[in-house]
GROMACS .gro file of N, CA and C in nm:
model
  462
    1UNK      N    1  -0.129  -2.995  -0.405
    1UNK     CA    2  -0.150  -2.874  -0.482
    1UNK      C    3  -0.021  -2.842  -0.549
    2UNK      N    4  -0.037  -2.808  -0.681
    2UNK     CA    5   0.084  -2.771  -0.757
    2UNK      C    6   0.129  -2.630  -0.723
    3UNK      N    7   0.259  -2.612  -0.710
    3UNK     CA    8   0.311  -2.484  -0.680
    3UNK      C    9   0.274  -2.375  -0.782
    4UNK      N   10   0.266  -2.419  -0.915
    4UNK     CA   11   0.224  -2.326  -1.019
    4UNK      C   12   0.088  -2.267  -1.003
    5UNK      N   13  -0.002  -2.338  -0.926
    5UNK     CA   14  -0.136  -2.289  -0.910
    5UNK      C   15  -0.144  -2.187  -0.792
    6UNK      N   16  -0.041  -2.161  -0.729
    6UNK     CA   17  -0.039  -2.065  -0.622
    6UNK      C   18   0.009  -1.932  -0.671
    7UNK      N   19  -0.077  -1.825  -0.656
    7UNK     CA   20  -0.052  -1.695  -0.699
    7UNK      C   21  -0.016  -1.598  -0.590
    8UNK      N   22   0.099  -1.537  -0.595
    8UNK     CA   23   0.130  -1.431  -0.494
    8UNK      C   24   0.066  -1.302  -0.542
    9UNK      N   25  -0.008  -1.240  -0.448
    9UNK     CA   26  -0.080  -1.119  -0.487
    9UNK      C   27  -0.030  -0.997  -0.406
   10UNK      N   28  -0.036  -0.881  -0.473
   10UNK     CA   29  -0.003  -0.760  -0.402
   10UNK      C   30  -0.111  -0.658  -0.423
   11UNK      N   31  -0.228  -0.695  -0.492
   11UNK     CA   32  -0.334  -0.606  -0.514
   11UNK      C   33  -0.460  -0.690  -0.499
   12UNK      N   34  -0.566  -0.618  -0.447
   12UNK     CA   35  -0.694  -0.688  -0.425
   12UNK      C   36  -0.789  -0.668  -0.538
   13UNK      N   37  -0.743  -0.607  -0.649
   13UNK     CA   38  -0.823  -0.582  -0.763
   13UNK      C   39  -0.846  -0.699  -0.859
   14UNK      N   40  -0.796  -0.814  -0.823
   14UNK     CA   41  -0.804  -0.934  -0.911
   14UNK      C   42  -0.948  -0.979  -0.925
   15UNK      N   43  -0.991  -1.019  -1.040
   15UNK     CA   44  -1.129  -1.061  -1.069
   15UNK      C   45  -1.170  -1.177  -0.978
   16UNK      N   46  -1.080  -1.273  -0.952
   16UNK     CA   47  -1.117  -1.387  -0.869
   16UNK      C   48  -1.144  -1.352  -0.720
   17UNK      N   49  -1.104  -1.234  -0.678
   17UNK     CA   50  -1.124  -1.190  -0.542
   17UNK      C   51  -1.262  -1.112  -0.532
   18UNK      N   52  -1.328  -1.090  -0.640
   18UNK     CA   53  -1.451  -1.007  -0.633
   18UNK      C   54  -1.554  -1.069  -0.533
   19UNK      N   55  -1.582  -1.198  -0.524
   19UNK     CA   56  -1.680  -1.245  -0.434
   19UNK      C   57  -1.650  -1.212  -0.285
   20UNK      N   58  -1.525  -1.197  -0.255
   20UNK     CA   59  -1.489  -1.166  -0.114
   20UNK      C   60  -1.518  -1.022  -0.078
   21UNK      N   61  -1.513  -0.939  -0.181
   21UNK     CA   62  -1.540  -0.793  -0.168
   21UNK      C   63  -1.697  -0.773  -0.153
   22UNK      N   64  -1.780  -0.876  -0.187
   22UNK     CA   65  -1.927  -0.859  -0.186
   22UNK      C   66  -1.991  -0.950  -0.085
   23UNK      N   67  -1.926  -0.976   0.027
   23UNK     CA   68  -1.976  -1.068   0.127
   23UNK      C   69  -2.107  -1.020   0.185
   24UNK      N   70  -2.136  -0.892   0.186
   24UNK     CA   71  -2.257  -0.841   0.235
   24UNK      C   72  -2.371  -0.844   0.133
   25UNK      N   73  -2.346  -0.910   0.021
   25UNK     CA   74  -2.447  -0.927  -0.085
   25UNK      C   75  -2.475  -1.071  -0.107
   26UNK      N   76  -2.532  -1.136  -0.016
   26UNK     CA   77  -2.554  -1.288  -0.034
   26UNK      C   78  -2.647  -1.320  -0.149
   27UNK      N   79  -2.737  -1.229  -0.189
   27UNK     CA   80  -2.825  -1.266  -0.305
   27UNK      C   81  -2.747  -1.269  -0.432
   28UNK      N   82  -2.645  -1.185  -0.444
   28UNK     CA   83  -2.564  -1.190  -0.563
   28UNK      C   84  -2.483  -1.324  -0.568
   29UNK      N   85  -2.433  -1.367  -0.454
   29UNK     CA   86  -2.362  -1.499  -0.446
   29UNK      C   87  -2.461  -1.612  -0.482
   30UNK      N   88  -2.579  -1.604  -0.427
   30UNK     CA   89  -2.677  -1.714  -0.450
   30UNK      C   90  -2.707  -1.716  -0.604
   31UNK      N   91  -2.722  -1.598  -0.669
   31UNK     CA   92  -2.750  -1.593  -0.815
   31UNK      C   93  -2.631  -1.657  -0.891
   32UNK      N   94  -2.513  -1.641  -0.841
   32UNK     CA   95  -2.391  -1.695  -0.904
   32UNK      C   96  -2.367  -1.846  -0.868
   33UNK      N   97  -2.448  -1.894  -0.770
   33UNK     CA   98  -2.433  -2.034  -0.726
   33UNK      C   99  -2.305  -2.061  -0.648
   34UNK      N  100  -2.265  -1.958  -0.571
   34UNK     CA  101  -2.144  -1.967  -0.484
   34UNK      C  102  -2.171  -1.928  -0.344
   35UNK      N  103  -2.080  -1.959  -0.258
   35UNK     CA  104  -2.085  -1.912  -0.117
   35UNK      C  105  -1.944  -1.882  -0.071
   36UNK      N  106  -1.930  -1.794   0.024
   36UNK     CA  107  -1.799  -1.757   0.079
   36UNK      C  108  -1.790  -1.811   0.226
   37UNK      N  109  -1.683  -1.877   0.249
   37UNK     CA  110  -1.648  -1.928   0.389
   37UNK      C  111  -1.537  -1.845   0.439
   38UNK      N  112  -1.536  -1.824   0.572
   38UNK     CA  113  -1.429  -1.749   0.636
   38UNK      C  114  -1.403  -1.808   0.771
   39UNK      N  115  -1.272  -1.824   0.801
   39UNK     CA  116  -1.234  -1.879   0.927
   39UNK      C  117  -1.178  -2.015   0.919
   40UNK      N  118  -1.094  -2.044   1.018
   40UNK     CA  119  -1.015  -2.169   1.014
   40UNK      C  120  -1.101  -2.297   1.008
   41UNK      N  121  -1.197  -2.315   1.099
   41UNK     CA  122  -1.275  -2.432   1.114
   41UNK      C  123  -1.360  -2.458   0.985
   42UNK      N  124  -1.425  -2.350   0.948
   42UNK     CA  125  -1.520  -2.361   0.833
   42UNK      C  126  -1.445  -2.396   0.707
   43UNK      N  127  -1.338  -2.329   0.680
   43UNK     CA  128  -1.256  -2.352   0.555
   43UNK      C  129  -1.194  -2.488   0.562
   44UNK      N  130  -1.145  -2.536   0.675
   44UNK     CA  131  -1.095  -2.674   0.680
   44UNK      C  132  -1.202  -2.778   0.655
   45UNK      N  133  -1.323  -2.754   0.705
   45UNK     CA  134  -1.433  -2.847   0.688
   45UNK      C  135  -1.472  -2.844   0.534
   46UNK      N  136  -1.470  -2.724   0.478
   46UNK     CA  137  -1.503  -2.713   0.330
   46UNK      C  138  -1.401  -2.791   0.254
   47UNK      N  139  -1.276  -2.774   0.282
   47UNK     CA  140  -1.169  -2.846   0.206
   47UNK      C  141  -1.184  -2.999   0.228
   48UNK      N  142  -1.235  -3.044   0.338
   48UNK     CA  143  -1.249  -3.190   0.366
   48UNK      C  144  -1.381  -3.247   0.303
   49UNK      N  145  -1.473  -3.153   0.267
   49UNK     CA  146  -1.606  -3.185   0.226
   49UNK      C  147  -1.625  -3.253   0.092
   50UNK      N  148  -1.537  -3.227   0.001
   50UNK     CA  149  -1.555  -3.276  -0.136
   50UNK      C  150  -1.632  -3.183  -0.227
   51UNK      N  151  -1.679  -3.071  -0.166
   51UNK     CA  152  -1.751  -2.970  -0.248
   51UNK      C  153  -1.645  -2.900  -0.340
   52UNK      N  154  -1.698  -2.845  -0.449
   52UNK     CA  155  -1.608  -2.782  -0.546
   52UNK      C  156  -1.561  -2.638  -0.498
   53UNK      N  157  -1.439  -2.632  -0.455
   53UNK     CA  158  -1.384  -2.501  -0.408
   53UNK      C  159  -1.324  -2.428  -0.529
   54UNK      N  160  -1.368  -2.300  -0.548
   54UNK     CA  161  -1.320  -2.222  -0.657
   54UNK      C  162  -1.191  -2.146  -0.630
   55UNK      N  163  -1.185  -2.083  -0.512
   55UNK     CA  164  -1.068  -2.002  -0.475
   55UNK      C  165  -1.044  -2.005  -0.332
   56UNK      N  166  -0.917  -1.970  -0.293
   56UNK     CA  167  -0.868  -1.979  -0.156
   56UNK      C  168  -0.767  -1.869  -0.136
   57UNK      N  169  -0.801  -1.754  -0.091
   57UNK     CA  170  -0.700  -1.652  -0.056
   57UNK      C  171  -0.657  -1.672   0.085
   58UNK      N  172  -0.523  -1.677   0.108
   58UNK     CA  173  -0.471  -1.699   0.246
   58UNK      C  174  -0.334  -1.639   0.261
   59UNK      N  175  -0.288  -1.643   0.386
   59UNK     CA  176  -0.158  -1.598   0.415
   59UNK      C  177  -0.055  -1.706   0.391
   60UNK      N  178   0.076  -1.672   0.384
   60UNK     CA  179   0.176  -1.777   0.367
   60UNK      C  180   0.171  -1.877   0.480
   61UNK      N  181   0.147  -1.832   0.605
   61UNK     CA  182   0.138  -1.922   0.720
   61UNK      C  183   0.027  -2.023   0.704
   62UNK      N  184  -0.088  -1.975   0.655
   62UNK     CA  185  -0.200  -2.073   0.634
   62UNK      C  186  -0.171  -2.166   0.525
   63UNK      N  187  -0.114  -2.118   0.417
   63UNK     CA  188  -0.070  -2.204   0.308
   63UNK      C  189   0.015  -2.325   0.359
   64UNK      N  190   0.115  -2.295   0.435
   64UNK     CA  191   0.203  -2.393   0.487
   64UNK      C  192   0.128  -2.488   0.581
   65UNK      N  193   0.040  -2.433   0.670
   65UNK     CA  194  -0.039  -2.520   0.761
   65UNK      C  195  -0.131  -2.619   0.677
   66UNK      N  196  -0.204  -2.560   0.588
   66UNK     CA  197  -0.298  -2.648   0.515
   66UNK      C  198  -0.230  -2.752   0.428
   67UNK      N  199  -0.115  -2.711   0.379
   67UNK     CA  200  -0.029  -2.801   0.302
   67UNK      C  201   0.020  -2.916   0.387
   68UNK      N  202   0.073  -2.882   0.510
   68UNK     CA  203   0.127  -2.984   0.598
   68UNK      C  204   0.025  -3.076   0.653
   69UNK      N  205  -0.100  -3.030   0.671
   69UNK     CA  206  -0.209  -3.118   0.719
   69UNK      C  207  -0.280  -3.199   0.609
   70UNK      N  208  -0.249  -3.175   0.490
   70UNK     CA  209  -0.308  -3.248   0.372
   70UNK      C  210  -0.439  -3.194   0.325
   71UNK      N  211  -0.476  -3.076   0.375
   71UNK     CA  212  -0.611  -3.014   0.340
   71UNK      C  213  -0.607  -2.972   0.183
   72UNK      N  214  -0.487  -2.952   0.132
   72UNK     CA  215  -0.481  -2.906  -0.005
   72UNK      C  216  -0.454  -3.026  -0.103
   73UNK      N  217  -0.444  -3.142  -0.050
   73UNK     CA  218  -0.420  -3.262  -0.136
   73UNK      C  219  -0.539  -3.276  -0.225
   74UNK      N  220  -0.514  -3.295  -0.358
   74UNK     CA  221  -0.619  -3.314  -0.459
   74UNK      C  222  -0.695  -3.195  -0.488
   75UNK      N  223  -0.649  -3.077  -0.458
   75UNK     CA  224  -0.726  -2.955  -0.486
   75UNK      C  225  -0.651  -2.872  -0.589
   76UNK      N  226  -0.606  -2.935  -0.699
   76UNK     CA  227  -0.530  -2.869  -0.802
   76UNK      C  228  -0.610  -2.763  -0.880
   77UNK      N  229  -0.746  -2.773  -0.890
   77UNK     CA  230  -0.827  -2.678  -0.962
   77UNK      C  231  -0.860  -2.550  -0.891
   78UNK      N  232  -0.811  -2.538  -0.769
   78UNK     CA  233  -0.843  -2.421  -0.683
   78UNK      C  234  -0.753  -2.308  -0.713
   79UNK      N  235  -0.810  -2.186  -0.738
   79UNK     CA  236  -0.722  -2.065  -0.749
   79UNK      C  237  -0.678  -2.026  -0.612
   80UNK      N  238  -0.557  -2.043  -0.582
   80UNK     CA  239  -0.503  -2.011  -0.446
   80UNK      C  240  -0.414  -1.881  -0.456
   81UNK      N  241  -0.453  -1.781  -0.380
   81UNK     CA  242  -0.389  -1.655  -0.377
   81UNK      C  243  -0.327  -1.632  -0.241
   82UNK      N  244  -0.201  -1.605  -0.239
   82UNK     CA  245  -0.122  -1.586  -0.112
   82UNK      C  246  -0.090  -1.442  -0.105
   83UNK      N  247  -0.115  -1.384   0.015
   83UNK     CA  248  -0.085  -1.243   0.041
   83UNK      C  249  -0.053  -1.220   0.193
   84UNK      N  250   0.001  -1.106   0.220
   84UNK     CA  251   0.022  -1.071   0.361
   84UNK      C  252  -0.119  -1.052   0.428
   85UNK      N  253  -0.121  -1.081   0.556
   85UNK     CA  254  -0.240  -1.069   0.634
   85UNK      C  255  -0.304  -0.931   0.632
   86UNK      N  256  -0.222  -0.831   0.638
   86UNK     CA  257  -0.275  -0.692   0.635
   86UNK      C  258  -0.344  -0.660   0.500
   87UNK      N  259  -0.299  -0.715   0.392
   87UNK     CA  260  -0.367  -0.700   0.264
   87UNK      C  261  -0.499  -0.779   0.254
   88UNK      N  262  -0.501  -0.900   0.309
   88UNK     CA  263  -0.618  -0.984   0.306
   88UNK      C  264  -0.730  -0.926   0.391
   89UNK      N  265  -0.696  -0.860   0.499
   89UNK     CA  266  -0.800  -0.798   0.584
   89UNK      C  267  -0.874  -0.688   0.515
   90UNK      N  268  -0.820  -0.633   0.415
   90UNK     CA  269  -0.885  -0.524   0.340
   90UNK      C  270  -0.992  -0.579   0.247
   91UNK      N  271  -0.995  -0.701   0.214
   91UNK     CA  272  -1.084  -0.754   0.115
   91UNK      C  273  -1.230  -0.728   0.143
   92UNK      N  274  -1.276  -0.762   0.265
   92UNK     CA  275  -1.419  -0.756   0.294
   92UNK      C  276  -1.462  -0.623   0.348
   93UNK      N  277  -1.368  -0.531   0.385
   93UNK     CA  278  -1.405  -0.399   0.427
   93UNK      C  279  -1.437  -0.388   0.577
   94UNK      N  280  -1.429  -0.494   0.643
   94UNK     CA  281  -1.433  -0.493   0.789
   94UNK      C  282  -1.348  -0.602   0.846
   95UNK      N  283  -1.306  -0.594   0.973
   95UNK     CA  284  -1.206  -0.675   1.027
   95UNK      C  285  -1.257  -0.811   1.077
   96UNK      N  286  -1.286  -0.907   0.986
   96UNK     CA  287  -1.326  -1.038   1.030
   96UNK      C  288  -1.232  -1.145   0.978
   97UNK      N  289  -1.138  -1.103   0.892
   97UNK     CA  290  -1.052  -1.204   0.818
   97UNK      C  291  -0.950  -1.265   0.910
   98UNK      N  292  -0.951  -1.395   0.915
   98UNK     CA  293  -0.859  -1.470   1.002
   98UNK      C  294  -0.735  -1.518   0.926
   99UNK      N  295  -0.720  -1.481   0.804
   99UNK     CA  296  -0.606  -1.518   0.729
   99UNK      C  297  -0.638  -1.625   0.618
  100UNK      N  298  -0.762  -1.669   0.619
  100UNK     CA  299  -0.798  -1.761   0.508
  100UNK      C  300  -0.950  -1.756   0.487
  101UNK      N  301  -0.985  -1.763   0.361
  101UNK     CA  302  -1.129  -1.767   0.318
  101UNK      C  303  -1.136  -1.855   0.198
  102UNK      N  304  -1.255  -1.891   0.156
  102UNK     CA  305  -1.269  -1.973   0.041
  102UNK      C  306  -1.408  -1.944  -0.028
  103UNK      N  307  -1.408  -1.960  -0.156
  103UNK     CA  308  -1.533  -1.956  -0.235
  103UNK      C  309  -1.555  -2.090  -0.293
  104UNK      N  310  -1.677  -2.144  -0.280
  104UNK     CA  311  -1.709  -2.277  -0.333
  104UNK      C  312  -1.851  -2.262  -0.400
  105UNK      N  313  -1.867  -2.371  -0.492
  105UNK     CA  314  -2.001  -2.384  -0.556
  105UNK      C  315  -2.103  -2.440  -0.460
  106UNK      N  316  -2.225  -2.385  -0.466
  106UNK     CA  317  -2.332  -2.435  -0.380
  106UNK      C  318  -2.368  -2.575  -0.446
  107UNK      N  319  -2.372  -2.677  -0.365
  107UNK     CA  320  -2.409  -2.813  -0.424
  107UNK      C  321  -2.556  -2.808  -0.471
  108UNK      N  322  -2.587  -2.902  -0.564
  108UNK     CA  323  -2.734  -2.910  -0.607
  108UNK      C  324  -2.822  -2.947  -0.488
  109UNK      N  325  -2.943  -2.893  -0.498
  109UNK     CA  326  -3.044  -2.925  -0.393
  109UNK      C  327  -3.075  -3.069  -0.398
  110UNK      N  328  -3.103  -3.127  -0.284
  110UNK     CA  329  -3.144  -3.270  -0.272
  110UNK      C  330  -3.290  -3.270  -0.229
  111UNK      N  331  -3.364  -3.357  -0.296
  111UNK     CA  332  -3.500  -3.373  -0.260
  111UNK      C  333  -3.512  -3.473  -0.139
  112UNK      N  334  -3.577  -3.445  -0.036
  112UNK     CA  335  -3.589  -3.540   0.078
  112UNK      C  336  -3.648  -3.671   0.033
  113UNK      N  337  -3.737  -3.668  -0.071
  113UNK     CA  338  -3.799  -3.796  -0.118
  113UNK      C  339  -3.698  -3.881  -0.190
  114UNK      N  340  -3.597  -3.820  -0.255
  114UNK     CA  341  -3.499  -3.901  -0.335
  114UNK      C  342  -3.384  -3.955  -0.253
  115UNK      N  343  -3.363  -3.898  -0.136
  115UNK     CA  344  -3.244  -3.935  -0.061
  115UNK      C  345  -3.265  -4.057   0.024
  116UNK      N  346  -3.177  -4.150   0.015
  116UNK     CA  347  -3.171  -4.271   0.102
  116UNK      C  348  -3.065  -4.260   0.205
  117UNK      N  349  -2.990  -4.149   0.197
  117UNK     CA  350  -2.878  -4.126   0.292
  117UNK      C  351  -2.933  -4.074   0.423
  118UNK      N  352  -2.855  -4.091   0.531
  118UNK     CA  353  -2.893  -4.026   0.650
  118UNK      C  354  -2.912  -3.870   0.635
  119UNK      N  355  -2.996  -3.813   0.715
  119UNK     CA  356  -3.019  -3.666   0.712
  119UNK      C  357  -2.914  -3.599   0.796
  120UNK      N  358  -2.883  -3.474   0.749
  120UNK     CA  359  -2.790  -3.391   0.822
  120UNK      C  360  -2.869  -3.284   0.887
  121UNK      N  361  -2.870  -3.276   1.019
  121UNK     CA  362  -2.947  -3.179   1.095
  121UNK      C  363  -2.846  -3.096   1.178
  122UNK      N  364  -2.889  -2.972   1.197
  122UNK     CA  365  -2.810  -2.879   1.284
  122UNK      C  366  -2.907  -2.823   1.389
  123UNK      N  367  -2.861  -2.822   1.512
  123UNK     CA  368  -2.946  -2.777   1.624
  123UNK      C  369  -2.882  -2.645   1.681
  124UNK      N  370  -2.967  -2.546   1.701
  124UNK     CA  371  -2.918  -2.419   1.765
  124UNK      C  372  -2.987  -2.409   1.900
  125UNK      N  373  -2.906  -2.366   1.998
  125UNK     CA  374  -2.963  -2.347   2.135
  125UNK      C  375  -2.886  -2.236   2.201
  126UNK      N  376  -2.950  -2.138   2.249
  126UNK     CA  377  -2.885  -2.034   2.325
  126UNK      C  378  -2.813  -1.928   2.244
  127UNK      N  379  -2.843  -1.921   2.113
  127UNK     CA  380  -2.776  -1.817   2.034
  127UNK      C  381  -2.863  -1.692   2.032
  128UNK      N  382  -2.800  -1.582   2.079
  128UNK     CA  383  -2.880  -1.460   2.091
  128UNK      C  384  -2.837  -1.347   1.989
  129UNK      N  385  -2.725  -1.369   1.924
  129UNK     CA  386  -2.676  -1.266   1.830
  129UNK      C  387  -2.720  -1.305   1.690
  130UNK      N  388  -2.797  -1.227   1.627
  130UNK     CA  389  -2.855  -1.260   1.502
  130UNK      C  390  -2.750  -1.286   1.391
  131UNK      N  391  -2.638  -1.214   1.393
  131UNK     CA  392  -2.531  -1.231   1.297
  131UNK      C  393  -2.472  -1.380   1.310
  132UNK      N  394  -2.465  -1.429   1.433
  132UNK     CA  395  -2.419  -1.566   1.446
  132UNK      C  396  -2.521  -1.668   1.387
  133UNK      N  397  -2.645  -1.644   1.410
  133UNK     CA  398  -2.746  -1.729   1.350
  133UNK      C  399  -2.742  -1.724   1.199
  134UNK      N  400  -2.725  -1.600   1.147
  134UNK     CA  401  -2.714  -1.586   1.002
  134UNK      C  402  -2.593  -1.662   0.944
  135UNK      N  403  -2.483  -1.654   1.006
  135UNK     CA  404  -2.363  -1.733   0.964
  135UNK      C  405  -2.391  -1.876   0.958
  136UNK      N  406  -2.453  -1.927   1.065
  136UNK     CA  407  -2.485  -2.070   1.072
  136UNK      C  408  -2.588  -2.113   0.960
  137UNK      N  409  -2.687  -2.033   0.942
  137UNK     CA  410  -2.788  -2.061   0.839
  137UNK      C  411  -2.727  -2.059   0.695
  138UNK      N  412  -2.648  -1.960   0.669
  138UNK     CA  413  -2.575  -1.959   0.537
  138UNK      C  414  -2.484  -2.077   0.519
  139UNK      N  415  -2.407  -2.115   0.618
  139UNK     CA  416  -2.322  -2.232   0.605
  139UNK      C  417  -2.404  -2.362   0.597
  140UNK      N  418  -2.515  -2.372   0.665
  140UNK     CA  419  -2.607  -2.487   0.650
  140UNK      C  420  -2.653  -2.495   0.508
  141UNK      N  421  -2.698  -2.386   0.455
  141UNK     CA  422  -2.749  -2.386   0.318
  141UNK      C  423  -2.641  -2.429   0.223
  142UNK      N  424  -2.518  -2.382   0.239
  142UNK     CA  425  -2.403  -2.409   0.150
  142UNK      C  426  -2.363  -2.555   0.159
  143UNK      N  427  -2.369  -2.616   0.283
  143UNK     CA  428  -2.330  -2.745   0.300
  143UNK      C  429  -2.438  -2.851   0.282
  144UNK      N  430  -2.551  -2.804   0.243
  144UNK     CA  431  -2.658  -2.907   0.219
  144UNK      C  432  -2.728  -2.965   0.341
  145UNK      N  433  -2.733  -2.889   0.451
  145UNK     CA  434  -2.799  -2.931   0.572
  145UNK      C  435  -2.951  -2.956   0.543
  146UNK      N  436  -3.004  -3.068   0.585
  146UNK     CA  437  -3.147  -3.098   0.560
  146UNK      C  438  -3.239  -3.018   0.643
  147UNK      N  439  -3.205  -2.983   0.767
  147UNK     CA  440  -3.294  -2.908   0.853
  147UNK      C  441  -3.214  -2.841   0.968
  148UNK      N  442  -3.265  -2.731   1.013
  148UNK     CA  443  -3.208  -2.660   1.132
  148UNK      C  444  -3.316  -2.659   1.237
  149UNK      N  445  -3.279  -2.719   1.351
  149UNK     CA  446  -3.372  -2.717   1.468
  149UNK      C  447  -3.328  -2.605   1.563
  150UNK      N  448  -3.421  -2.515   1.596
  150UNK     CA  449  -3.395  -2.402   1.671
  150UNK      C  450  -3.469  -2.407   1.807
  151UNK      N  451  -3.391  -2.409   1.912
  151UNK     CA  452  -3.445  -2.409   2.049
  151UNK      C  453  -3.511  -2.278   2.085
  152UNK      N  454  -3.592  -2.277   2.181
  152UNK     CA  455  -3.666  -2.150   2.221
  152UNK      C  456  -3.571  -2.047   2.279
  153UNK      N  457  -3.451  -2.087   2.313
  153UNK     CA  458  -3.352  -1.989   2.370
  153UNK      C  459  -3.268  -1.920   2.260
  154UNK      N  460  -3.304  -1.944   2.135
  154UNK     CA  461  -3.231  -1.883   2.023
  154UNK      C  462  -3.319  -1.784   1.961
   0.00000   0.00000   0.00000
């Protein structure tokens, strides 16, 4: 990642940060063909996935970590915004921010009839909190999961 593509921010009013302020409006995101990822594991997987990442707001610590692990290699087109953790926590309006988030384009839908590739399935078992199920379903949709199998304990 080129140093010139990294923006230091001191205000959350930037246009490219708007999707993070509307995380509770998934229909708007779907209309725009984007999704928001939050948290270390999901963002790392997104960066490894080859999907088109649009923006990446993170703390200086996360910038250094992702740079050192190679997760930012080949991601020159990503708008990367660096700010203090206290500022980034204000983006979504509730305290879920772990210091890094990302917005990416939803990949085109694949028809099961056209695909010769192996299927990607996700199984849920023992999940009782609806918000957790919702997060998993949204991420499955964003990452092109072919089916979600739900056990009777979820």
